Amino acid sequence: MYSYIEVAMSKWITSIFGWLIALVCTNGALVHIFNILGKGEKPWGEFPLLWRSMDVVLLGFNLVIIVGLILRIPWTVLVLFGGMMMLQWLPYTIFRSQFVVKPEDHATLNGLIGTEALILIVYAGLIWWQGKPT
């Protein structure tokens, strides 16, 4: 599997999609930075401890993914898939009530989960398609 990822990341289409994922993660990192700096909807200290903890963890996760995908480091793909499941899908489904402040937050979380699922499905497909050793 690791060789599939390494081969796929060397192909232009998978590499470009990796850069697009890095761009999306850059947006996520900026959101977490603004939250931590208190430039979000309200001062950072007013958010629950779980939110603040997740801001810090997800900022670190995003930074690892950004650098890893830009540099085409194969293990980054495994971190991306595992991190999305453990740091996004699991908390936003099992602990959803902790992340909902207003009713429209449900739609936002659903949108995040759906978008991330689509991105990972396309990326997995590209790795499968482009990863066959020549």
PDB file of N, CA and C in Angstrom, residues 16-122:
ATOM      1  N   ILE A  16      -1.270  17.285  -7.970  1.00  0.00           N
ATOM      2  CA  ILE A  16      -2.081  18.509  -8.008  1.00  0.00           C
ATOM      3  C   ILE A  16      -3.244  18.411  -7.027  1.00  0.00           C
ATOM      4  N   PHE A  17      -3.884  17.239  -6.972  1.00  0.00           N
ATOM      5  CA  PHE A  17      -4.991  17.080  -6.016  1.00  0.00           C
ATOM      6  C   PHE A  17      -4.466  17.187  -4.583  1.00  0.00           C
ATOM      7  N   GLY A  18      -3.267  16.658  -4.331  1.00  0.00           N
ATOM      8  CA  GLY A  18      -2.646  16.803  -3.017  1.00  0.00           C
ATOM      9  C   GLY A  18      -2.420  18.269  -2.665  1.00  0.00           C
ATOM     10  N   TRP A  19      -1.992  19.050  -3.652  1.00  0.00           N
ATOM     11  CA  TRP A  19      -1.817  20.489  -3.433  1.00  0.00           C
ATOM     12  C   TRP A  19      -3.155  21.160  -3.129  1.00  0.00           C
ATOM     13  N   LEU A  20      -4.213  20.718  -3.797  1.00  0.00           N
ATOM     14  CA  LEU A  20      -5.544  21.279  -3.515  1.00  0.00           C
ATOM     15  C   LEU A  20      -5.979  20.953  -2.087  1.00  0.00           C
ATOM     16  N   ILE A  21      -5.698  19.730  -1.651  1.00  0.00           N
ATOM     17  CA  ILE A  21      -6.011  19.360  -0.266  1.00  0.00           C
ATOM     18  C   ILE A  21      -5.186  20.227   0.690  1.00  0.00           C
ATOM     19  N   ALA A  22      -3.917  20.452   0.357  1.00  0.00           N
ATOM     20  CA  ALA A  22      -3.077  21.320   1.183  1.00  0.00           C
ATOM     21  C   ALA A  22      -3.651  22.734   1.262  1.00  0.00           C
ATOM     22  N   LEU A  23      -4.211  23.205   0.161  1.00  0.00           N
ATOM     23  CA  LEU A  23      -4.842  24.528   0.150  1.00  0.00           C
ATOM     24  C   LEU A  23      -6.069  24.565   1.061  1.00  0.00           C
ATOM     25  N   VAL A  24      -6.887  23.519   1.002  1.00  0.00           N
ATOM     26  CA  VAL A  24      -8.058  23.423   1.885  1.00  0.00           C
ATOM     27  C   VAL A  24      -7.600  23.379   3.347  1.00  0.00           C
ATOM     28  N   CYS A  25      -6.538  22.622   3.620  1.00  0.00           N
ATOM     29  CA  CYS A  25      -6.005  22.542   4.982  1.00  0.00           C
ATOM     30  C   CYS A  25      -5.414  23.876   5.434  1.00  0.00           C
ATOM     31  N   THR A  26      -4.882  24.651   4.497  1.00  0.00           N
ATOM     32  CA  THR A  26      -4.376  25.987   4.827  1.00  0.00           C
ATOM     33  C   THR A  26      -5.528  26.869   5.300  1.00  0.00           C
ATOM     34  N   ASN A  27      -6.655  26.772   4.621  1.00  0.00           N
ATOM     35  CA  ASN A  27      -7.837  27.513   5.058  1.00  0.00           C
ATOM     36  C   ASN A  27      -8.231  27.083   6.471  1.00  0.00           C
ATOM     37  N   GLY A  28      -8.243  25.764   6.710  1.00  0.00           N
ATOM     38  CA  GLY A  28      -8.574  25.264   8.042  1.00  0.00           C
ATOM     39  C   GLY A  28      -7.598  25.763   9.094  1.00  0.00           C
ATOM     40  N   ALA A  29      -6.307  25.752   8.765  1.00  0.00           N
ATOM     41  CA  ALA A  29      -5.295  26.229   9.708  1.00  0.00           C
ATOM     42  C   ALA A  29      -5.510  27.703  10.039  1.00  0.00           C
ATOM     43  N   LEU A  30      -5.837  28.496   9.031  1.00  0.00           N
ATOM     44  CA  LEU A  30      -6.088  29.925   9.267  1.00  0.00           C
ATOM     45  C   LEU A  30      -7.299  30.131  10.173  1.00  0.00           C
ATOM     46  N   VAL A  31      -8.338  29.334   9.983  1.00  0.00           N
ATOM     47  CA  VAL A  31      -9.522  29.429  10.853  1.00  0.00           C
ATOM     48  C   VAL A  31      -9.114  29.153  12.297  1.00  0.00           C
ATOM     49  N   HIS A  32      -8.314  28.104  12.514  1.00  0.00           N
ATOM     50  CA  HIS A  32      -7.893  27.772  13.875  1.00  0.00           C
ATOM     51  C   HIS A  32      -6.983  28.856  14.454  1.00  0.00           C
ATOM     52  N   ILE A  33      -6.113  29.414  13.635  1.00  0.00           N
ATOM     53  CA  ILE A  33      -5.252  30.504  14.106  1.00  0.00           C
ATOM     54  C   ILE A  33      -6.096  31.707  14.516  1.00  0.00           C
ATOM     55  N   PHE A  34      -7.059  32.076  13.683  1.00  0.00           N
ATOM     56  CA  PHE A  34      -7.921  33.220  14.020  1.00  0.00           C
ATOM     57  C   PHE A  34      -8.729  32.944  15.286  1.00  0.00           C
ATOM     58  N   ASN A  35      -9.209  31.711  15.438  1.00  0.00           N
ATOM     59  CA  ASN A  35      -9.935  31.365  16.663  1.00  0.00           C
ATOM     60  C   ASN A  35      -9.035  31.532  17.886  1.00  0.00           C
ATOM     61  N   ILE A  36      -7.823  30.977  17.807  1.00  0.00           N
ATOM     62  CA  ILE A  36      -6.891  31.039  18.932  1.00  0.00           C
ATOM     63  C   ILE A  36      -6.528  32.483  19.266  1.00  0.00           C
ATOM     64  N   LEU A  37      -6.422  33.324  18.245  1.00  0.00           N
ATOM     65  CA  LEU A  37      -6.108  34.743  18.463  1.00  0.00           C
ATOM     66  C   LEU A  37      -7.320  35.554  18.915  1.00  0.00           C
ATOM     67  N   GLY A  38      -8.470  34.891  19.054  1.00  0.00           N
ATOM     68  CA  GLY A  38      -9.671  35.574  19.509  1.00  0.00           C
ATOM     69  C   GLY A  38     -10.372  36.374  18.432  1.00  0.00           C
ATOM     70  N   LYS A  39     -10.072  36.084  17.170  1.00  0.00           N
ATOM     71  CA  LYS A  39     -10.673  36.817  16.055  1.00  0.00           C
ATOM     72  C   LYS A  39     -11.852  36.064  15.439  1.00  0.00           C
ATOM     73  N   GLY A  40     -12.336  35.023  16.123  1.00  0.00           N
ATOM     74  CA  GLY A  40     -13.486  34.256  15.632  1.00  0.00           C
ATOM     75  C   GLY A  40     -14.792  34.927  16.027  1.00  0.00           C
ATOM     76  N   GLU A  41     -15.836  34.119  16.166  1.00  0.00           N
ATOM     77  CA  GLU A  41     -17.154  34.659  16.504  1.00  0.00           C
ATOM     78  C   GLU A  41     -17.192  35.315  17.872  1.00  0.00           C
ATOM     79  N   LYS A  42     -16.383  34.795  18.783  1.00  0.00           N
ATOM     80  CA  LYS A  42     -16.291  35.374  20.123  1.00  0.00           C
ATOM     81  C   LYS A  42     -14.904  35.079  20.666  1.00  0.00           C
ATOM     82  N   PRO A  43     -14.514  35.695  21.772  1.00  0.00           N
ATOM     83  CA  PRO A  43     -13.180  35.446  22.328  1.00  0.00           C
ATOM     84  C   PRO A  43     -12.951  33.950  22.580  1.00  0.00           C
ATOM     85  N   TRP A  44     -11.724  33.513  22.317  1.00  0.00           N
ATOM     86  CA  TRP A  44     -11.383  32.098  22.399  1.00  0.00           C
ATOM     87  C   TRP A  44     -11.653  31.526  23.790  1.00  0.00           C
ATOM     88  N   GLY A  45     -11.394  32.295  24.825  1.00  0.00           N
ATOM     89  CA  GLY A  45     -11.600  31.842  26.202  1.00  0.00           C
ATOM     90  C   GLY A  45     -13.046  31.538  26.537  1.00  0.00           C
ATOM     91  N   GLU A  46     -13.979  32.050  25.751  1.00  0.00           N
ATOM     92  CA  GLU A  46     -15.402  31.800  26.005  1.00  0.00           C
ATOM     93  C   GLU A  46     -15.884  30.481  25.413  1.00  0.00           C
ATOM     94  N   PHE A  47     -15.075  29.871  24.560  1.00  0.00           N
ATOM     95  CA  PHE A  47     -15.456  28.582  23.983  1.00  0.00           C
ATOM     96  C   PHE A  47     -15.174  27.481  25.001  1.00  0.00           C
ATOM     97  N   PRO A  48     -15.912  26.366  24.912  1.00  0.00           N
ATOM     98  CA  PRO A  48     -15.645  25.251  25.827  1.00  0.00           C
ATOM     99  C   PRO A  48     -14.220  24.726  25.652  1.00  0.00           C
ATOM    100  N   LEU A  49     -13.706  24.082  26.694  1.00  0.00           N
ATOM    101  CA  LEU A  49     -12.347  23.539  26.668  1.00  0.00           C
ATOM    102  C   LEU A  49     -12.152  22.577  25.500  1.00  0.00           C
ATOM    103  N   LEU A  50     -13.155  21.761  25.183  1.00  0.00           N
ATOM    104  CA  LEU A  50     -13.039  20.827  24.065  1.00  0.00           C
ATOM    105  C   LEU A  50     -12.789  21.571  22.757  1.00  0.00           C
ATOM    106  N   TRP A  51     -13.513  22.657  22.530  1.00  0.00           N
ATOM    107  CA  TRP A  51     -13.321  23.464  21.310  1.00  0.00           C
ATOM    108  C   TRP A  51     -11.902  24.004  21.248  1.00  0.00           C
ATOM    109  N   ARG A  52     -11.456  24.584  22.352  1.00  0.00           N
ATOM    110  CA  ARG A  52     -10.114  25.176  22.368  1.00  0.00           C
ATOM    111  C   ARG A  52      -9.054  24.104  22.146  1.00  0.00           C
ATOM    112  N   SER A  53      -9.235  22.953  22.770  1.00  0.00           N
ATOM    113  CA  SER A  53      -8.281  21.847  22.582  1.00  0.00           C
ATOM    114  C   SER A  53      -8.265  21.405  21.127  1.00  0.00           C
ATOM    115  N   MET A  54      -9.443  21.270  20.523  1.00  0.00           N
ATOM    116  CA  MET A  54      -9.524  20.839  19.133  1.00  0.00           C
ATOM    117  C   MET A  54      -8.920  21.881  18.189  1.00  0.00           C
ATOM    118  N   ASP A  55      -9.060  23.168  18.513  1.00  0.00           N
ATOM    119  CA  ASP A  55      -8.418  24.205  17.695  1.00  0.00           C
ATOM    120  C   ASP A  55      -6.907  23.976  17.639  1.00  0.00           C
ATOM    121  N   VAL A  56      -6.305  23.707  18.787  1.00  0.00           N
ATOM    122  CA  VAL A  56      -4.855  23.513  18.848  1.00  0.00           C
ATOM    123  C   VAL A  56      -4.456  22.230  18.120  1.00  0.00           C
ATOM    124  N   VAL A  57      -5.166  21.127  18.401  1.00  0.00           N
ATOM    125  CA  VAL A  57      -4.847  19.839  17.776  1.00  0.00           C
ATOM    126  C   VAL A  57      -5.031  19.907  16.263  1.00  0.00           C
ATOM    127  N   LEU A  58      -6.148  20.482  15.816  1.00  0.00           N
ATOM    128  CA  LEU A  58      -6.422  20.553  14.374  1.00  0.00           C
ATOM    129  C   LEU A  58      -5.467  21.506  13.659  1.00  0.00           C
ATOM    130  N   LEU A  59      -5.020  22.542  14.345  1.00  0.00           N
ATOM    131  CA  LEU A  59      -4.002  23.417  13.746  1.00  0.00           C
ATOM    132  C   LEU A  59      -2.731  22.610  13.481  1.00  0.00           C
ATOM    133  N   GLY A  60      -2.282  21.860  14.466  1.00  0.00           N
ATOM    134  CA  GLY A  60      -1.096  21.017  14.274  1.00  0.00           C
ATOM    135  C   GLY A  60      -1.303  19.992  13.169  1.00  0.00           C
ATOM    136  N   PHE A  61      -2.466  19.344  13.151  1.00  0.00           N
ATOM    137  CA  PHE A  61      -2.798  18.365  12.119  1.00  0.00           C
ATOM    138  C   PHE A  61      -2.744  19.004  10.735  1.00  0.00           C
ATOM    139  N   ASN A  62      -3.375  20.160  10.587  1.00  0.00           N
ATOM    140  CA  ASN A  62      -3.381  20.850   9.292  1.00  0.00           C
ATOM    141  C   ASN A  62      -1.972  21.208   8.840  1.00  0.00           C
ATOM    142  N   LEU A  63      -1.150  21.673   9.743  1.00  0.00           N
ATOM    143  CA  LEU A  63       0.220  22.047   9.379  1.00  0.00           C
ATOM    144  C   LEU A  63       1.022  20.834   8.902  1.00  0.00           C
ATOM    145  N   VAL A  64       0.863  19.702   9.574  1.00  0.00           N
ATOM    146  CA  VAL A  64       1.547  18.467   9.150  1.00  0.00           C
ATOM    147  C   VAL A  64       1.087  18.068   7.753  1.00  0.00           C
ATOM    148  N   ILE A  65      -0.218  18.111   7.509  1.00  0.00           N
ATOM    149  CA  ILE A  65      -0.772  17.715   6.212  1.00  0.00           C
ATOM    150  C   ILE A  65      -0.305  18.679   5.116  1.00  0.00           C
ATOM    151  N   ILE A  66      -0.322  19.968   5.380  1.00  0.00           N
ATOM    152  CA  ILE A  66       0.106  20.960   4.382  1.00  0.00           C
ATOM    153  C   ILE A  66       1.544  20.683   3.945  1.00  0.00           C
ATOM    154  N   VAL A  67       2.441  20.602   4.905  1.00  0.00           N
ATOM    155  CA  VAL A  67       3.861  20.388   4.592  1.00  0.00           C
ATOM    156  C   VAL A  67       4.059  19.032   3.922  1.00  0.00           C
ATOM    157  N   GLY A  68       3.438  17.984   4.468  1.00  0.00           N
ATOM    158  CA  GLY A  68       3.617  16.646   3.933  1.00  0.00           C
ATOM    159  C   GLY A  68       3.126  16.482   2.509  1.00  0.00           C
ATOM    160  N   LEU A  69       1.970  17.073   2.192  1.00  0.00           N
ATOM    161  CA  LEU A  69       1.451  16.943   0.829  1.00  0.00           C
ATOM    162  C   LEU A  69       2.254  17.780  -0.166  1.00  0.00           C
ATOM    163  N   ILE A  70       2.673  18.948   0.255  1.00  0.00           N
ATOM    164  CA  ILE A  70       3.482  19.784  -0.644  1.00  0.00           C
ATOM    165  C   ILE A  70       4.817  19.095  -0.949  1.00  0.00           C
ATOM    166  N   LEU A  71       5.402  18.451   0.064  1.00  0.00           N
ATOM    167  CA  LEU A  71       6.684  17.770  -0.127  1.00  0.00           C
ATOM    168  C   LEU A  71       6.521  16.331  -0.627  1.00  0.00           C
ATOM    169  N   ARG A  72       5.278  15.908  -0.821  1.00  0.00           N
ATOM    170  CA  ARG A  72       4.953  14.554  -1.311  1.00  0.00           C
ATOM    171  C   ARG A  72       5.521  13.462  -0.409  1.00  0.00           C
ATOM    172  N   ILE A  73       5.312  13.588   0.868  1.00  0.00           N
ATOM    173  CA  ILE A  73       5.748  12.581   1.830  1.00  0.00           C
ATOM    174  C   ILE A  73       4.624  11.549   1.956  1.00  0.00           C
ATOM    175  N   PRO A  74       4.869  10.300   1.551  1.00  0.00           N
ATOM    176  CA  PRO A  74       3.795   9.301   1.473  1.00  0.00           C
ATOM    177  C   PRO A  74       3.029   9.034   2.775  1.00  0.00           C
ATOM    178  N   TRP A  75       3.698   9.013   3.921  1.00  0.00           N
ATOM    179  CA  TRP A  75       2.981   8.718   5.156  1.00  0.00           C
ATOM    180  C   TRP A  75       1.960   9.798   5.494  1.00  0.00           C
ATOM    181  N   THR A  76       2.093  10.965   4.883  1.00  0.00           N
ATOM    182  CA  THR A  76       1.135  12.047   5.112  1.00  0.00           C
ATOM    183  C   THR A  76      -0.270  11.619   4.702  1.00  0.00           C
ATOM    184  N   VAL A  77      -0.376  10.808   3.655  1.00  0.00           N
ATOM    185  CA  VAL A  77      -1.694  10.346   3.188  1.00  0.00           C
ATOM    186  C   VAL A  77      -2.359   9.504   4.275  1.00  0.00           C
ATOM    187  N   LEU A  78      -1.594   8.647   4.932  1.00  0.00           N
ATOM    188  CA  LEU A  78      -2.153   7.830   6.015  1.00  0.00           C
ATOM    189  C   LEU A  78      -2.580   8.707   7.191  1.00  0.00           C
ATOM    190  N   VAL A  79      -1.774   9.721   7.504  1.00  0.00           N
ATOM    191  CA  VAL A  79      -2.119  10.659   8.569  1.00  0.00           C
ATOM    192  C   VAL A  79      -3.387  11.436   8.184  1.00  0.00           C
ATOM    193  N   LEU A  80      -3.487  11.830   6.920  1.00  0.00           N
ATOM    194  CA  LEU A  80      -4.667  12.554   6.443  1.00  0.00           C
ATOM    195  C   LEU A  80      -5.935  11.730   6.648  1.00  0.00           C
ATOM    196  N   PHE A  81      -5.926  10.491   6.172  1.00  0.00           N
ATOM    197  CA  PHE A  81      -7.121   9.648   6.286  1.00  0.00           C
ATOM    198  C   PHE A  81      -7.452   9.345   7.747  1.00  0.00           C
ATOM    199  N   GLY A  82      -6.454   8.951   8.519  1.00  0.00           N
ATOM    200  CA  GLY A  82      -6.684   8.646   9.930  1.00  0.00           C
ATOM    201  C   GLY A  82      -7.106   9.863  10.726  1.00  0.00           C
ATOM    202  N   GLY A  83      -6.460  10.984  10.445  1.00  0.00           N
ATOM    203  CA  GLY A  83      -6.786  12.223  11.152  1.00  0.00           C
ATOM    204  C   GLY A  83      -8.184  12.714  10.861  1.00  0.00           C
ATOM    205  N   MET A  84      -8.590  12.632   9.604  1.00  0.00           N
ATOM    206  CA  MET A  84      -9.958  13.064   9.259  1.00  0.00           C
ATOM    207  C   MET A  84     -10.986  12.228  10.015  1.00  0.00           C
ATOM    208  N   MET A  85     -10.730  10.931  10.087  1.00  0.00           N
ATOM    209  CA  MET A  85     -11.682  10.061  10.783  1.00  0.00           C
ATOM    210  C   MET A  85     -11.669  10.314  12.296  1.00  0.00           C
ATOM    211  N   MET A  86     -10.488  10.377  12.880  1.00  0.00           N
ATOM    212  CA  MET A  86     -10.380  10.488  14.342  1.00  0.00           C
ATOM    213  C   MET A  86     -10.591  11.910  14.874  1.00  0.00           C
ATOM    214  N   LEU A  87     -10.186  12.902  14.097  1.00  0.00           N
ATOM    215  CA  LEU A  87     -10.252  14.280  14.591  1.00  0.00           C
ATOM    216  C   LEU A  87     -11.437  15.073  14.071  1.00  0.00           C
ATOM    217  N   GLN A  88     -12.109  14.573  13.047  1.00  0.00           N
ATOM    218  CA  GLN A  88     -13.236  15.301  12.485  1.00  0.00           C
ATOM    219  C   GLN A  88     -14.524  14.471  12.573  1.00  0.00           C
ATOM    220  N   TRP A  89     -14.536  13.349  11.894  1.00  0.00           N
ATOM    221  CA  TRP A  89     -15.785  12.583  11.817  1.00  0.00           C
ATOM    222  C   TRP A  89     -16.232  12.065  13.178  1.00  0.00           C
ATOM    223  N   LEU A  90     -15.321  11.485  13.932  1.00  0.00           N
ATOM    224  CA  LEU A  90     -15.675  10.933  15.237  1.00  0.00           C
ATOM    225  C   LEU A  90     -16.203  12.018  16.183  1.00  0.00           C
ATOM    226  N   PRO A  91     -15.451  13.103  16.392  1.00  0.00           N
ATOM    227  CA  PRO A  91     -15.973  14.138  17.293  1.00  0.00           C
ATOM    228  C   PRO A  91     -17.265  14.795  16.784  1.00  0.00           C
ATOM    229  N   TYR A  92     -17.356  15.011  15.461  1.00  0.00           N
ATOM    230  CA  TYR A  92     -18.521  15.721  14.935  1.00  0.00           C
ATOM    231  C   TYR A  92     -19.757  14.841  14.835  1.00  0.00           C
ATOM    232  N   THR A  93     -19.610  13.552  15.093  1.00  0.00           N
ATOM    233  CA  THR A  93     -20.781  12.669  15.124  1.00  0.00           C
ATOM    234  C   THR A  93     -21.082  12.254  16.563  1.00  0.00           C
ATOM    235  N   ILE A  94     -20.123  11.674  17.245  1.00  0.00           N
ATOM    236  CA  ILE A  94     -20.354  11.180  18.604  1.00  0.00           C
ATOM    237  C   ILE A  94     -20.511  12.320  19.611  1.00  0.00           C
ATOM    238  N   PHE A  95     -19.689  13.343  19.496  1.00  0.00           N
ATOM    239  CA  PHE A  95     -19.726  14.467  20.440  1.00  0.00           C
ATOM    240  C   PHE A  95     -20.322  15.721  19.802  1.00  0.00           C
ATOM    241  N   ARG A  96     -21.224  15.526  18.869  1.00  0.00           N
ATOM    242  CA  ARG A  96     -21.794  16.637  18.096  1.00  0.00           C
ATOM    243  C   ARG A  96     -22.323  17.756  18.993  1.00  0.00           C
ATOM    244  N   SER A  97     -22.978  17.417  20.072  1.00  0.00           N
ATOM    245  CA  SER A  97     -23.581  18.443  20.935  1.00  0.00           C
ATOM    246  C   SER A  97     -22.539  19.412  21.492  1.00  0.00           C
ATOM    247  N   GLN A  98     -21.294  18.971  21.598  1.00  0.00           N
ATOM    248  CA  GLN A  98     -20.231  19.835  22.108  1.00  0.00           C
ATOM    249  C   GLN A  98     -19.809  20.906  21.093  1.00  0.00           C
ATOM    250  N   PHE A  99     -20.157  20.676  19.828  1.00  0.00           N
ATOM    251  CA  PHE A  99     -19.718  21.584  18.763  1.00  0.00           C
ATOM    252  C   PHE A  99     -20.862  22.399  18.167  1.00  0.00           C
ATOM    253  N   VAL A 100     -22.038  22.284  18.759  1.00  0.00           N
ATOM    254  CA  VAL A 100     -23.199  23.008  18.251  1.00  0.00           C
ATOM    255  C   VAL A 100     -23.543  24.112  19.234  1.00  0.00           C
ATOM    256  N   VAL A 101     -23.389  25.348  18.776  1.00  0.00           N
ATOM    257  CA  VAL A 101     -23.720  26.504  19.592  1.00  0.00           C
ATOM    258  C   VAL A 101     -25.066  27.067  19.151  1.00  0.00           C
ATOM    259  N   LYS A 102     -25.308  27.056  17.839  1.00  0.00           N
ATOM    260  CA  LYS A 102     -26.561  27.553  17.286  1.00  0.00           C
ATOM    261  C   LYS A 102     -27.093  26.511  16.300  1.00  0.00           C
ATOM    262  N   PRO A 103     -28.392  26.518  16.015  1.00  0.00           N
ATOM    263  CA  PRO A 103     -29.001  25.468  15.189  1.00  0.00           C
ATOM    264  C   PRO A 103     -28.330  25.254  13.829  1.00  0.00           C
ATOM    265  N   GLU A 104     -27.872  26.322  13.205  1.00  0.00           N
ATOM    266  CA  GLU A 104     -27.253  26.163  11.882  1.00  0.00           C
ATOM    267  C   GLU A 104     -25.900  25.443  11.935  1.00  0.00           C
ATOM    268  N   ASP A 105     -25.346  25.256  13.138  1.00  0.00           N
ATOM    269  CA  ASP A 105     -24.086  24.527  13.267  1.00  0.00           C
ATOM    270  C   ASP A 105     -24.226  23.066  12.834  1.00  0.00           C
ATOM    271  N   HIS A 106     -25.431  22.502  12.964  1.00  0.00           N
ATOM    272  CA  HIS A 106     -25.650  21.125  12.499  1.00  0.00           C
ATOM    273  C   HIS A 106     -25.368  21.031  10.997  1.00  0.00           C
ATOM    274  N   ALA A 107     -25.891  21.974  10.237  1.00  0.00           N
ATOM    275  CA  ALA A 107     -25.682  21.973   8.786  1.00  0.00           C
ATOM    276  C   ALA A 107     -24.206  22.193   8.450  1.00  0.00           C
ATOM    277  N   THR A 108     -23.535  23.044   9.212  1.00  0.00           N
ATOM    278  CA  THR A 108     -22.111  23.285   8.989  1.00  0.00           C
ATOM    279  C   THR A 108     -21.306  22.013   9.213  1.00  0.00           C
ATOM    280  N   LEU A 109     -21.584  21.310  10.300  1.00  0.00           N
ATOM    281  CA  LEU A 109     -20.866  20.062  10.587  1.00  0.00           C
ATOM    282  C   LEU A 109     -21.152  19.008   9.526  1.00  0.00           C
ATOM    283  N   ASN A 110     -22.410  18.906   9.100  1.00  0.00           N
ATOM    284  CA  ASN A 110     -22.746  17.960   8.031  1.00  0.00           C
ATOM    285  C   ASN A 110     -22.003  18.303   6.747  1.00  0.00           C
ATOM    286  N   GLY A 111     -21.913  19.587   6.449  1.00  0.00           N
ATOM    287  CA  GLY A 111     -21.194  20.028   5.259  1.00  0.00           C
ATOM    288  C   GLY A 111     -19.707  19.697   5.334  1.00  0.00           C
ATOM    289  N   LEU A 112     -19.108  19.906   6.510  1.00  0.00           N
ATOM    290  CA  LEU A 112     -17.695  19.574   6.699  1.00  0.00           C
ATOM    291  C   LEU A 112     -17.454  18.077   6.512  1.00  0.00           C
ATOM    292  N   ILE A 113     -18.276  17.265   7.143  1.00  0.00           N
ATOM    293  CA  ILE A 113     -18.113  15.812   7.046  1.00  0.00           C
ATOM    294  C   ILE A 113     -18.302  15.359   5.597  1.00  0.00           C
ATOM    295  N   GLY A 114     -19.313  15.887   4.930  1.00  0.00           N
ATOM    296  CA  GLY A 114     -19.574  15.506   3.531  1.00  0.00           C
ATOM    297  C   GLY A 114     -18.446  15.932   2.594  1.00  0.00           C
ATOM    298  N   THR A 115     -17.959  17.146   2.774  1.00  0.00           N
ATOM    299  CA  THR A 115     -16.869  17.651   1.939  1.00  0.00           C
ATOM    300  C   THR A 115     -15.598  16.825   2.150  1.00  0.00           C
ATOM    301  N   GLU A 116     -15.289  16.559   3.406  1.00  0.00           N
ATOM    302  CA  GLU A 116     -14.099  15.761   3.707  1.00  0.00           C
ATOM    303  C   GLU A 116     -14.225  14.350   3.140  1.00  0.00           C
ATOM    304  N   ALA A 117     -15.408  13.756   3.241  1.00  0.00           N
ATOM    305  CA  ALA A 117     -15.624  12.416   2.688  1.00  0.00           C
ATOM    306  C   ALA A 117     -15.406  12.421   1.178  1.00  0.00           C
ATOM    307  N   LEU A 118     -15.944  13.409   0.500  1.00  0.00           N
ATOM    308  CA  LEU A 118     -15.780  13.511  -0.952  1.00  0.00           C
ATOM    309  C   LEU A 118     -14.304  13.673  -1.328  1.00  0.00           C
ATOM    310  N   ILE A 119     -13.602  14.534  -0.630  1.00  0.00           N
ATOM    311  CA  ILE A 119     -12.179  14.751  -0.898  1.00  0.00           C
ATOM    312  C   ILE A 119     -11.397  13.451  -0.716  1.00  0.00           C
ATOM    313  N   LEU A 120     -11.667  12.730   0.367  1.00  0.00           N
ATOM    314  CA  LEU A 120     -10.930  11.497   0.624  1.00  0.00           C
ATOM    315  C   LEU A 120     -11.289  10.395  -0.364  1.00  0.00           C
ATOM    316  N   ILE A 121     -12.532  10.329  -0.785  1.00  0.00           N
ATOM    317  CA  ILE A 121     -12.935   9.332  -1.782  1.00  0.00           C
ATOM    318  C   ILE A 121     -12.215   9.598  -3.108  1.00  0.00           C
ATOM    319  N   VAL A 122     -12.199  10.849  -3.535  1.00  0.00           N
ATOM    320  CA  VAL A 122     -11.508  11.199  -4.788  1.00  0.00           C
ATOM    321  C   VAL A 122     -10.013  10.925  -4.659  1.00  0.00           C
TER     322      VAL A 122
END
